[in-house]
Amino acid sequence: MEPTRERILFAAMTLFSEKGYLSTSVADILREAGANSGSLYHFFPTKQDVLLAVLEMYRDGIYPMLLAPAWEGVDDPIERVFALLGAYRNALKTTACLYGCPIGSIALELHEPDPPVREMLSVNFEGWVRHVKGCLDAAKSRLPAGTDTHALATFVLTTMEGGVMQSRTHRTLAAFDASVAGLRNYFTLLQASAGVAAAPAARQETGT
Amino acid sequence: MEPTRERILFAAMTLFSEKGYLSTSVADILREAGANSGSLYHFFPTKQDVLLAVLEMYRDGIYPMLLAPAWEGVDDPIERVFALLGAYRNALKTTACLYGCPIGSIALELHEPDPPVREMLSVNFEGWVRHVKGCLDAAKSRLPAGTDTHALATFVLTTMEGGVMQSRTHRTLAAFDASVAGLRNYFTLLQASAGVAAAPAARQETGT
DNA sequence: TGCTCTCTTGATCGCTCAATCAAGTGAGCC
DNA sequence: GGCTCACTTGATTGAGCGATCAAGAGAGCA
């Protein structure tokens, strides 16, 4: 049996993604983990500190638990971006569109999160975007010259989160698929316009 | 003074978008509305029925309260799409990136919402998409032949929701702007490719 | 053996929550 | 006046919440 602290964290991670943070009670976590309240409060001062530790697990697990499996056997950097989106599609599909991205759910669930929580959510998004930006930078020669790869990677995350939100609401993959298809088509057009010339219109500009 | 039922609904709408549904107590609503619990429970059987009524207000208010102001003085159908996104940008800006889209927040806050609530969230998203699709259909001649305007409108909503989520988390407009800039660039490329010919790659395909 | 220190046990606390209810108010109507 | 009925009042209920705490278990070491 794993140590208690790990069991509590794993139980909390599961329940937060299944029921959300606010709807998960400390008693739920204790039942799932097979622990007593005193143990939990021995390791974590408050329920919020459990959330913080879970978010740290996501931050540290993004490569080994998410990217590595999704990218196995996929070498093309642009295909890796869509393989990652495919992993989220698979998560939606295997849960009947119930669970999507736990970070996104928590981000919208907590309207004015305490600064450390907001910071960890921010860090998680940044890590995700940074990895996607890595793919885009590796494919730089196939994108229009001057492409802002960070902004484009942000747009990829936007597509994933927005698609997951709608698919979870409609309980259908259609919205997620339509969003990813739109992004795929955008990438096709970007690569086509990169082949012709570095047309100004093909640049990804940020801000207004 | 407005009738009690309206005051309760307006208070609930405000608080749900400020603090979220779960974090808003019935007592909060009563305080804000200046009403007593008996009055609330005279009009609404449960707190969830208050939420349903608020979601009905959003559904019915999407044109008069959101689209009409955003589209005033904007005739070009594609510019209307971006004027709508601009309205959300403005909401973010004037609230220091605290409040985005209340429907999206509630959609992710409730992980397994009771069927009627999920249905109303779904209907709200559908209404939004239908209006954007109307714009895209009006601009059909400028888009590649065979463009799936419903899928593209879904992608527009995805861009808004995903951008709002990230901007609220980072407390910066950057992610929202990067997302809308990506969508704008996509539309530019779509219109450019429509001018040339109905290239197969320019179609917005759905599914995998 | 006996001391120390980390971790566990589970009853308990004070509080907030959504919801209830009996009593009361007052406009409209006969 | 007297009746009706839609609405209001606000104290109250019981359940569930996050958090506390005194007591104890047990490994590691002298």
Tab-separated table of C-alpha atoms (C1' of nucleotides) in Angstrom:
chain	number	residue	atom	x	y	z
A	1	MET	CA	0.000	0.000	0.000
A	2	GLU	CA	1.312	3.302	-0.988
A	3	PRO	CA	2.097	5.853	1.652
A	4	THR	CA	-0.836	7.812	2.964
A	5	ARG	CA	0.225	11.136	1.525
A	6	GLU	CA	0.341	9.658	-1.974
A	7	ARG	CA	-3.026	7.951	-1.557
A	8	ILE	CA	-4.608	11.213	-0.457
A	9	LEU	CA	-3.100	13.104	-3.387
A	10	PHE	CA	-4.135	10.486	-5.915
A	11	ALA	CA	-7.662	10.324	-4.496
A	12	ALA	CA	-7.921	14.106	-4.557
A	13	MET	CA	-6.637	14.270	-8.133
A	14	THR	CA	-9.232	11.748	-9.237
A	15	LEU	CA	-12.132	13.333	-7.386
A	16	PHE	CA	-11.276	16.904	-8.375
A	17	SER	CA	-11.354	15.908	-12.018
A	18	GLU	CA	-14.529	13.845	-11.616
A	19	LYS	CA	-16.617	16.145	-9.421
A	20	GLY	CA	-14.670	19.374	-9.358
A	21	TYR	CA	-12.849	20.979	-6.454
A	22	LEU	CA	-15.768	22.658	-4.728
A	23	SER	CA	-18.048	19.643	-4.993
A	24	THR	CA	-15.434	17.324	-3.521
A	25	SER	CA	-15.536	17.271	0.277
A	26	VAL	CA	-12.594	16.400	2.465
A	27	ALA	CA	-14.652	13.425	3.628
A	28	ASP	CA	-14.884	12.256	-0.009
A	29	ILE	CA	-11.109	12.351	-0.323
A	30	LEU	CA	-10.636	10.481	2.958
A	31	ARG	CA	-13.103	7.765	1.953
A	32	GLU	CA	-11.476	7.319	-1.457
A	33	ALA	CA	-7.983	7.309	0.014
A	34	GLY	CA	-8.847	5.157	3.007
A	35	ALA	CA	-7.416	7.665	5.448
A	36	ASN	CA	-8.526	9.677	8.451
A	37	SER	CA	-8.956	13.390	8.631
A	38	GLY	CA	-6.079	13.748	11.065
A	39	SER	CA	-3.710	12.203	8.541
A	40	LEU	CA	-4.788	14.566	5.815
A	41	TYR	CA	-4.384	17.576	8.058
A	42	HIS	CA	-1.033	16.261	9.198
A	43	PHE	CA	0.287	16.552	5.638
A	44	PHE	CA	-1.770	19.488	4.390
A	45	PRO	CA	-2.751	22.553	6.425
A	46	THR	CA	-5.998	23.064	4.460
A	47	LYS	CA	-8.033	21.555	1.645
A	48	GLN	CA	-6.627	24.250	-0.618
A	49	ASP	CA	-3.105	22.975	0.022
A	50	VAL	CA	-4.248	19.567	-1.235
A	51	LEU	CA	-5.369	21.289	-4.434
A	52	LEU	CA	-2.020	23.039	-4.725
A	53	ALA	CA	-0.181	19.730	-4.379
A	54	VAL	CA	-2.433	18.172	-7.032
A	55	LEU	CA	-1.704	21.067	-9.383
A	56	GLU	CA	2.003	20.541	-8.745
A	57	MET	CA	1.572	16.905	-9.751
A	58	TYR	CA	-0.033	18.000	-13.005
A	59	ARG	CA	2.747	20.499	-13.605
A	60	ASP	CA	5.433	17.867	-13.071
A	61	GLY	CA	3.499	15.128	-14.848
A	62	ILE	CA	2.749	16.939	-18.073
A	63	TYR	CA	5.621	15.367	-19.956
A	64	PRO	CA	5.818	11.839	-18.522
A	65	MET	CA	2.080	11.329	-18.114
A	66	LEU	CA	0.634	13.256	-21.033
A	67	LEU	CA	3.090	14.238	-23.747
A	68	ALA	CA	5.355	11.179	-23.830
A	69	PRO	CA	2.494	8.707	-24.385
A	70	ALA	CA	0.778	10.983	-26.890
A	71	TRP	CA	3.965	11.510	-28.885
A	72	GLU	CA	5.128	7.922	-28.957
A	73	GLY	CA	5.821	7.036	-32.564
A	74	VAL	CA	5.040	10.554	-33.763
A	75	ASP	CA	8.095	12.425	-34.978
A	76	ASP	CA	6.725	15.221	-37.125
A	77	PRO	CA	6.457	18.248	-34.829
A	78	ILE	CA	3.192	19.504	-36.290
A	79	GLU	CA	1.679	16.040	-36.092
A	80	ARG	CA	2.707	16.029	-32.452
A	81	VAL	CA	0.508	19.033	-31.843
A	82	PHE	CA	-2.451	17.172	-33.269
A	83	ALA	CA	-1.487	13.942	-31.525
A	84	LEU	CA	-1.724	15.883	-28.273
A	85	LEU	CA	-5.176	17.123	-29.216
A	86	GLY	CA	-5.995	13.537	-30.125
A	87	ALA	CA	-5.109	12.460	-26.597
A	88	TYR	CA	-7.705	14.871	-25.222
A	89	ARG	CA	-10.204	13.612	-27.773
A	90	ASN	CA	-9.562	10.107	-26.546
A	91	ALA	CA	-10.071	11.170	-22.930
A	92	LEU	CA	-13.409	12.696	-23.895
A	93	LYS	CA	-14.421	9.642	-25.889
A	94	THR	CA	-13.579	7.095	-23.210
A	95	THR	CA	-15.530	9.043	-20.582
A	96	ALA	CA	-18.585	9.761	-22.725
A	97	CYS	CA	-17.569	13.446	-22.877
A	98	LEU	CA	-17.628	13.804	-19.086
A	99	TYR	CA	-14.013	14.609	-18.280
A	100	GLY	CA	-11.857	16.944	-20.307
A	101	CYS	CA	-8.990	19.037	-19.036
A	102	PRO	CA	-8.889	19.174	-15.222
A	103	ILE	CA	-6.839	22.374	-15.231
A	104	GLY	CA	-9.374	24.187	-17.360
A	105	SER	CA	-12.238	23.013	-15.193
A	106	ILE	CA	-10.601	24.225	-12.013
A	107	ALA	CA	-9.576	27.474	-13.678
A	108	LEU	CA	-13.198	28.354	-14.412
A	109	GLU	CA	-14.594	26.836	-11.248
A	110	LEU	CA	-12.646	29.159	-8.957
A	111	HIS	CA	-13.616	32.695	-9.847
A	112	GLU	CA	-11.246	34.508	-7.570
A	113	PRO	CA	-8.777	31.837	-6.543
A	114	ASP	CA	-6.245	32.576	-3.852
A	115	PRO	CA	-3.062	33.866	-5.473
A	116	PRO	CA	-1.023	30.653	-5.061
A	117	VAL	CA	-3.772	28.591	-6.736
A	118	ARG	CA	-4.177	31.050	-9.598
A	119	GLU	CA	-0.406	31.037	-9.990
A	120	MET	CA	-0.255	27.228	-10.239
A	121	LEU	CA	-3.060	27.189	-12.815
A	122	SER	CA	-1.147	29.803	-14.762
A	123	VAL	CA	2.039	27.752	-14.546
A	124	ASN	CA	0.242	24.666	-15.818
A	125	PHE	CA	-1.086	26.513	-18.852
A	126	GLU	CA	2.331	28.020	-19.484
A	127	GLY	CA	3.993	24.619	-19.405
A	128	TRP	CA	1.505	23.208	-21.883
A	129	VAL	CA	1.967	26.168	-24.211
A	130	ARG	CA	5.740	25.990	-23.913
A	131	HIS	CA	5.809	22.371	-25.031
A	132	VAL	CA	3.559	23.096	-28.015
A	133	LYS	CA	5.678	26.103	-28.867
A	134	GLY	CA	8.646	23.719	-28.905
A	135	CYS	CA	6.913	21.717	-31.627
A	136	LEU	CA	6.113	24.822	-33.621
A	137	ASP	CA	9.669	26.096	-33.345
A	138	ALA	CA	10.868	22.722	-34.632
A	139	ALA	CA	8.588	23.206	-37.631
A	140	LYS	CA	9.533	26.824	-38.106
A	141	SER	CA	10.743	26.333	-41.674
A	142	ARG	CA	7.287	25.139	-42.697
A	143	LEU	CA	5.481	28.110	-41.163
A	144	PRO	CA	5.395	31.633	-42.558
A	145	ALA	CA	8.494	33.638	-41.688
A	146	GLY	CA	7.979	35.759	-38.604
A	147	THR	CA	5.267	33.524	-37.169
A	148	ASP	CA	4.790	34.190	-33.449
A	149	THR	CA	5.019	30.591	-32.276
A	150	HIS	CA	4.106	31.435	-28.691
A	151	ALA	CA	0.904	33.120	-29.786
A	152	LEU	CA	0.136	30.220	-32.105
A	153	ALA	CA	0.754	27.706	-29.315
A	154	THR	CA	-1.613	29.727	-27.122
A	155	PHE	CA	-4.186	29.441	-29.888
A	156	VAL	CA	-3.715	25.664	-29.887
A	157	LEU	CA	-4.461	25.537	-26.150
A	158	THR	CA	-7.452	27.797	-26.736
A	159	THR	CA	-8.745	25.372	-29.340
A	160	MET	CA	-8.362	22.421	-27.002
A	161	GLU	CA	-9.985	24.098	-24.001
A	162	GLY	CA	-12.815	25.670	-25.958
A	163	GLY	CA	-13.514	22.429	-27.792
A	164	VAL	CA	-13.473	20.386	-24.596
A	165	MET	CA	-15.847	22.828	-22.914
A	166	GLN	CA	-18.421	22.582	-25.660
A	167	SER	CA	-18.116	18.839	-26.099
A	168	ARG	CA	-18.571	18.269	-22.386
A	169	THR	CA	-21.635	20.492	-22.433
A	170	HIS	CA	-23.220	18.886	-25.481
A	171	ARG	CA	-22.022	15.400	-24.543
A	172	THR	CA	-20.897	14.984	-28.146
A	173	LEU	CA	-17.490	14.992	-29.772
A	174	ALA	CA	-18.795	17.134	-32.637
A	175	ALA	CA	-17.739	20.525	-31.243
A	176	PHE	CA	-14.281	19.294	-30.299
A	177	ASP	CA	-13.827	17.754	-33.731
A	178	ALA	CA	-15.083	20.856	-35.499
A	179	SER	CA	-12.632	22.984	-33.515
A	180	VAL	CA	-9.643	20.745	-34.170
A	181	ALA	CA	-10.641	20.521	-37.839
A	182	GLY	CA	-10.647	24.311	-37.981
A	183	LEU	CA	-7.206	24.438	-36.416
A	184	ARG	CA	-5.933	21.728	-38.752
A	185	ASN	CA	-7.208	23.668	-41.730
A	186	TYR	CA	-5.532	26.805	-40.394
A	187	PHE	CA	-2.230	24.955	-40.159
A	188	THR	CA	-2.681	23.663	-43.697
A	189	LEU	CA	-3.218	27.180	-44.967
A	190	LEU	CA	-0.277	28.472	-42.938
A	191	GLN	CA	2.027	25.855	-44.405
A	192	ALA	CA	0.731	26.538	-47.902
A	193	SER	CA	1.293	30.258	-47.554
A	194	ALA	CA	4.759	29.621	-46.097
A	195	GLY	CA	5.653	27.756	-49.259
A	196	VAL	CA	4.718	30.663	-51.479
A	197	ALA	CA	6.322	33.545	-49.645
A	198	ALA	CA	6.338	35.209	-46.256
A	199	ALA	CA	3.126	37.075	-46.987
A	200	PRO	CA	2.380	39.690	-44.311
A	201	ALA	CA	-1.150	38.390	-43.939
A	202	ALA	CA	0.170	34.995	-42.969
A	203	ARG	CA	1.869	36.252	-39.856
A	204	GLN	CA	0.362	35.571	-36.492
A	205	GLU	CA	0.155	38.979	-34.913
A	206	THR	CA	-0.580	39.518	-31.241
A	207	GLY	CA	-2.677	42.200	-29.610
A	208	THR	CA	-4.739	44.926	-31.181
B	1	MET	CA	-38.864	48.867	-7.013
B	2	GLU	CA	-38.984	46.004	-9.345
B	3	PRO	CA	-40.994	42.958	-8.452
B	4	THR	CA	-39.329	40.523	-6.103
B	5	ARG	CA	-38.964	37.730	-8.623
B	6	GLU	CA	-37.033	39.996	-10.994
B	7	ARG	CA	-34.821	41.295	-8.205
B	8	ILE	CA	-33.959	37.761	-7.176
B	9	LEU	CA	-33.166	36.760	-10.743
B	10	PHE	CA	-31.027	39.796	-11.390
B	11	ALA	CA	-29.148	39.338	-8.129
B	12	ALA	CA	-28.584	35.673	-8.895
B	13	MET	CA	-27.362	36.458	-12.410
B	14	THR	CA	-24.884	38.964	-11.065
B	15	LEU	CA	-23.598	36.764	-8.263
B	16	PHE	CA	-23.368	33.621	-10.356
B	17	SER	CA	-21.138	35.432	-12.832
B	18	GLU	CA	-19.091	37.086	-10.093
B	19	LYS	CA	-18.595	34.186	-7.710
B	20	GLY	CA	-19.883	31.177	-9.585
B	21	TYR	CA	-22.961	29.096	-8.908
B	22	LEU	CA	-21.570	26.817	-6.206
B	23	SER	CA	-19.884	29.626	-4.304
B	24	THR	CA	-23.037	31.728	-4.256
B	25	SER	CA	-25.296	30.892	-1.323
B	26	VAL	CA	-29.023	31.444	-1.277
B	27	ALA	CA	-28.382	33.879	1.547
B	28	ASP	CA	-26.058	35.854	-0.767
B	29	ILE	CA	-28.827	36.132	-3.338
B	30	LEU	CA	-31.362	37.198	-0.730
B	31	ARG	CA	-29.059	39.880	0.664
B	32	GLU	CA	-28.278	41.241	-2.803
B	33	ALA	CA	-31.926	41.170	-3.843
B	34	GLY	CA	-33.292	42.500	-0.543
B	35	ALA	CA	-35.680	39.596	-0.164
B	36	ASN	CA	-36.478	36.847	2.317
B	37	SER	CA	-35.908	33.159	1.835
B	38	GLY	CA	-39.639	32.464	1.845
B	39	SER	CA	-40.099	34.744	-1.156
B	40	LEU	CA	-37.358	33.021	-3.111
B	41	TYR	CA	-38.789	29.608	-2.354
B	42	HIS	CA	-42.232	30.852	-3.243
B	43	PHE	CA	-41.072	31.513	-6.807
B	44	PHE	CA	-38.420	28.815	-7.177
B	45	PRO	CA	-38.610	25.295	-5.749
B	46	THR	CA	-34.811	25.014	-5.366
B	47	LYS	CA	-31.633	26.972	-5.909
B	48	GLN	CA	-31.118	25.020	-9.108
B	49	ASP	CA	-34.398	26.374	-10.474
B	50	VAL	CA	-33.035	29.876	-9.929
B	51	LEU	CA	-30.042	28.881	-12.058
B	52	LEU	CA	-32.347	27.519	-14.748
B	53	ALA	CA	-34.292	30.779	-14.832
B	54	VAL	CA	-31.026	32.748	-15.087
B	55	LEU	CA	-29.902	30.573	-17.988
B	56	GLU	CA	-33.253	31.226	-19.657
B	57	MET	CA	-32.598	34.942	-19.278
B	58	TYR	CA	-29.249	34.543	-21.002
B	59	ARG	CA	-30.846	32.479	-23.753
B	60	ASP	CA	-33.497	35.123	-24.381
B	61	GLY	CA	-31.127	38.033	-23.881
B	62	ILE	CA	-28.378	36.995	-26.257
B	63	TYR	CA	-29.608	39.208	-29.063
B	64	PRO	CA	-30.950	42.295	-27.275
B	65	MET	CA	-28.325	42.389	-24.541
B	66	LEU	CA	-25.220	41.095	-26.305
B	67	LEU	CA	-25.378	41.004	-30.095
B	68	ALA	CA	-27.370	44.163	-30.807
B	69	PRO	CA	-24.984	46.452	-28.879
B	70	ALA	CA	-21.917	44.704	-30.267
B	71	TRP	CA	-23.130	44.949	-33.840
B	72	GLU	CA	-24.306	48.542	-33.759
B	73	GLY	CA	-22.687	50.305	-36.691
B	74	VAL	CA	-21.062	47.127	-37.935
B	75	ASP	CA	-22.555	45.860	-41.176
B	76	ASP	CA	-19.919	43.549	-42.611
B	77	PRO	CA	-20.865	40.051	-41.448
B	78	ILE	CA	-17.286	38.913	-40.833
B	79	GLU	CA	-16.515	42.099	-38.923
B	80	ARG	CA	-19.585	41.342	-36.829
B	81	VAL	CA	-17.974	38.092	-35.734
B	82	PHE	CA	-14.925	39.979	-34.533
B	83	ALA	CA	-17.033	42.766	-33.055
B	84	LEU	CA	-18.686	40.092	-30.919
B	85	LEU	CA	-15.293	38.834	-29.810
B	86	GLY	CA	-14.393	42.458	-29.140
B	87	ALA	CA	-17.344	42.716	-26.774
B	88	TYR	CA	-15.955	39.845	-24.715
B	89	ARG	CA	-12.524	41.465	-24.807
B	90	ASN	CA	-14.076	44.606	-23.440
B	91	ALA	CA	-15.802	42.678	-20.661
B	92	LEU	CA	-12.479	41.166	-19.701
B	93	LYS	CA	-10.716	44.499	-19.863
B	94	THR	CA	-13.226	46.413	-17.762
B	95	THR	CA	-13.155	43.740	-15.045
B	96	ALA	CA	-9.386	43.282	-14.957
B	97	CYS	CA	-9.771	39.839	-16.566
B	98	LEU	CA	-12.035	38.617	-13.772
B	99	TYR	CA	-15.308	37.949	-15.592
B	100	GLY	CA	-15.541	36.324	-18.977
B	101	CYS	CA	-18.418	34.245	-20.281
B	102	PRO	CA	-20.831	33.210	-17.514
B	103	ILE	CA	-22.177	30.281	-19.539
B	104	GLY	CA	-18.716	28.824	-20.009
B	105	SER	CA	-17.902	29.222	-16.341
B	106	ILE	CA	-21.035	27.421	-15.229
B	107	ALA	CA	-20.542	24.756	-17.891
B	108	LEU	CA	-17.178	23.774	-16.418
B	109	GLU	CA	-18.158	24.395	-12.808
B	110	LEU	CA	-20.899	21.764	-12.842
B	111	HIS	CA	-19.293	18.474	-13.776
B	112	GLU	CA	-22.400	16.360	-13.955
B	113	PRO	CA	-25.180	18.901	-14.035
B	114	ASP	CA	-28.744	17.748	-13.739
B	115	PRO	CA	-30.148	17.158	-17.213
B	116	PRO	CA	-32.269	20.317	-17.408
B	117	VAL	CA	-29.264	22.490	-16.501
B	118	ARG	CA	-26.982	20.770	-18.999
B	119	GLU	CA	-29.685	21.164	-21.592
B	120	MET	CA	-29.984	24.922	-20.973
B	121	LEU	CA	-26.213	25.367	-21.188
B	122	SER	CA	-26.283	23.458	-24.450
B	123	VAL	CA	-29.093	25.633	-25.765
B	124	ASN	CA	-27.165	28.774	-24.871
B	125	PHE	CA	-24.088	27.623	-26.770
B	126	GLU	CA	-26.254	26.588	-29.715
B	127	GLY	CA	-27.902	30.004	-29.850
B	128	TRP	CA	-24.536	31.751	-29.851
B	129	VAL	CA	-23.214	29.489	-32.601
B	130	ARG	CA	-26.384	29.892	-34.650
B	131	HIS	CA	-26.050	33.680	-34.659
B	132	VAL	CA	-22.374	33.507	-35.695
B	133	LYS	CA	-23.254	30.973	-38.359
B	134	GLY	CA	-25.766	33.518	-39.638
B	135	CYS	CA	-22.896	35.976	-40.140
B	136	LEU	CA	-20.778	33.380	-41.893
B	137	ASP	CA	-23.628	32.390	-44.175
B	138	ALA	CA	-24.069	36.050	-45.078
B	139	ALA	CA	-20.378	36.119	-46.037
B	140	LYS	CA	-20.520	32.804	-47.839
B	141	SER	CA	-19.311	34.228	-51.150
B	142	ARG	CA	-16.071	35.346	-49.513
B	143	LEU	CA	-15.366	31.963	-47.964
B	144	PRO	CA	-14.148	28.872	-49.803
B	145	ALA	CA	-16.931	26.997	-51.537
B	146	GLY	CA	-18.245	24.170	-49.393
B	147	THR	CA	-17.213	25.754	-46.118
B	148	ASP	CA	-19.065	24.184	-43.194
B	149	THR	CA	-20.258	27.394	-41.588
B	150	HIS	CA	-21.688	25.650	-38.535
B	151	ALA	CA	-18.349	23.999	-37.797
B	152	LEU	CA	-16.573	27.301	-38.371
B	153	ALA	CA	-18.986	29.118	-36.040
B	154	THR	CA	-18.316	26.436	-33.429
B	155	PHE	CA	-14.615	27.171	-33.858
B	156	VAL	CA	-15.307	30.852	-33.251
B	157	LEU	CA	-17.035	30.024	-29.946
B	158	THR	CA	-14.136	27.734	-29.085
B	159	THR	CA	-11.719	30.593	-29.676
B	160	MET	CA	-13.713	32.917	-27.446
B	161	GLU	CA	-14.145	30.445	-24.588
B	162	GLY	CA	-10.587	29.151	-24.692
B	163	GLY	CA	-9.186	32.657	-24.887
B	164	VAL	CA	-11.344	33.883	-22.017
B	165	MET	CA	-10.322	30.922	-19.870
B	166	GLN	CA	-6.631	31.603	-20.296
B	167	SER	CA	-6.916	35.347	-19.934
B	168	ARG	CA	-8.886	34.975	-16.722
B	169	THR	CA	-6.271	32.597	-15.395
B	170	HIS	CA	-3.295	34.741	-16.332
B	171	ARG	CA	-5.105	37.984	-15.531
B	172	THR	CA	-3.793	39.344	-18.835
B	173	LEU	CA	-5.471	40.010	-22.160
B	174	ALA	CA	-2.509	38.493	-24.021
B	175	ALA	CA	-3.904	34.973	-24.429
B	176	PHE	CA	-7.312	36.233	-25.558
B	177	ASP	CA	-5.681	38.581	-28.036
B	178	ALA	CA	-3.343	35.889	-29.333
B	179	SER	CA	-6.319	33.567	-29.859
B	180	VAL	CA	-8.433	36.146	-31.658
B	181	ALA	CA	-5.416	37.156	-33.740
B	182	GLY	CA	-5.009	33.527	-34.766
B	183	LEU	CA	-8.666	33.314	-35.722
B	184	ARG	CA	-8.440	36.592	-37.618
B	185	ASN	CA	-5.447	35.324	-39.531
B	186	TYR	CA	-7.316	32.113	-40.295
B	187	PHE	CA	-10.211	34.119	-41.718
B	188	THR	CA	-7.789	36.188	-43.797
B	189	LEU	CA	-6.284	33.041	-45.256
B	190	LEU	CA	-9.733	31.549	-45.848
B	191	GLN	CA	-10.850	34.626	-47.734
B	192	ALA	CA	-7.619	34.700	-49.721
B	193	SER	CA	-7.965	31.071	-50.685
B	194	ALA	CA	-11.636	31.613	-51.585
B	195	GLY	CA	-10.590	34.272	-54.047
B	196	VAL	CA	-8.199	31.945	-55.844
B	197	ALA	CA	-10.340	28.834	-56.194
B	198	ALA	CA	-12.285	26.378	-54.096
B	199	ALA	CA	-9.153	24.529	-53.105
B	200	PRO	CA	-9.942	21.287	-51.227
B	201	ALA	CA	-7.519	22.193	-48.471
B	202	ALA	CA	-9.489	25.341	-47.768
B	203	ARG	CA	-12.633	23.504	-46.783
B	204	GLN	CA	-13.565	23.229	-43.165
B	205	GLU	CA	-14.082	19.521	-42.689
B	206	THR	CA	-15.705	18.027	-39.601
B	207	GLY	CA	-14.785	14.848	-37.756
B	208	THR	CA	-11.756	12.694	-38.175
C	1	DT	C1'	14.022	-1.414	27.885
C	2	DG	C1'	12.665	3.178	27.194
C	3	DC	C1'	12.835	7.619	24.786
C	4	DT	C1'	11.641	10.326	20.551
C	5	DC	C1'	9.273	11.659	16.795
C	6	DT	C1'	6.417	10.870	12.838
C	7	DC	C1'	2.168	9.530	11.679
C	8	DT	C1'	-2.756	7.723	12.760
C	9	DT	C1'	-7.185	7.513	14.983
C	10	DG	C1'	-11.882	9.212	15.104
C	11	DA	C1'	-14.797	11.919	17.982
C	12	DT	C1'	-15.861	16.525	18.020
C	13	DC	C1'	-16.365	21.569	17.060
C	14	DG	C1'	-18.548	25.698	15.220
C	15	DC	C1'	-20.394	27.110	11.226
C	16	DT	C1'	-22.831	27.558	6.842
C	17	DC	C1'	-25.773	25.594	3.851
C	18	DA	C1'	-30.332	24.779	1.224
C	19	DA	C1'	-34.755	24.341	2.451
C	20	DT	C1'	-39.127	24.615	5.554
C	21	DC	C1'	-43.034	26.497	7.743
C	22	DA	C1'	-46.464	28.787	10.502
C	23	DA	C1'	-47.893	33.228	10.825
C	24	DG	C1'	-48.875	37.482	8.807
C	25	DT	C1'	-49.895	41.255	5.140
C	26	DG	C1'	-52.584	43.528	1.842
C	27	DA	C1'	-54.684	44.085	-2.753
C	28	DG	C1'	-58.876	42.773	-5.282
C	29	DC	C1'	-63.410	41.421	-5.313
C	30	DC	C1'	-68.232	40.506	-3.691
D	1	DG	C1'	-67.349	44.407	6.008
D	2	DG	C1'	-65.568	40.006	5.010
D	3	DC	C1'	-63.468	36.590	2.142
D	4	DT	C1'	-59.683	34.928	-0.909
D	5	DC	C1'	-55.311	34.222	-2.326
D	6	DA	C1'	-50.799	35.657	-3.894
D	7	DC	C1'	-47.022	36.980	-1.648
D	8	DT	C1'	-43.858	38.132	2.569
D	9	DT	C1'	-41.690	37.472	6.985
D	10	DG	C1'	-37.815	35.492	9.467
D	11	DA	C1'	-36.903	32.012	12.854
D	12	DT	C1'	-35.835	27.367	12.481
D	13	DT	C1'	-34.211	22.730	10.911
D	14	DG	C1'	-31.057	19.006	10.024
D	15	DA	C1'	-27.380	17.817	7.206
D	16	DG	C1'	-22.827	18.453	5.757
D	17	DC	C1'	-18.866	21.213	5.738
D	18	DG	C1'	-13.651	22.211	6.820
D	19	DA	C1'	-10.888	21.939	10.517
D	20	DT	C1'	-9.232	20.566	15.390
D	21	DC	C1'	-7.341	17.860	18.965
D	22	DA	C1'	-6.097	14.709	22.607
D	23	DA	C1'	-4.794	10.206	22.651
D	24	DG	C1'	-2.299	6.523	20.831
D	25	DA	C1'	0.510	3.424	17.586
D	26	DG	C1'	4.846	2.054	16.040
D	27	DA	C1'	9.366	2.534	13.785
D	28	DG	C1'	14.247	3.816	14.835
D	29	DC	C1'	17.730	4.217	17.904
D	30	DA	C1'	20.393	4.257	22.328
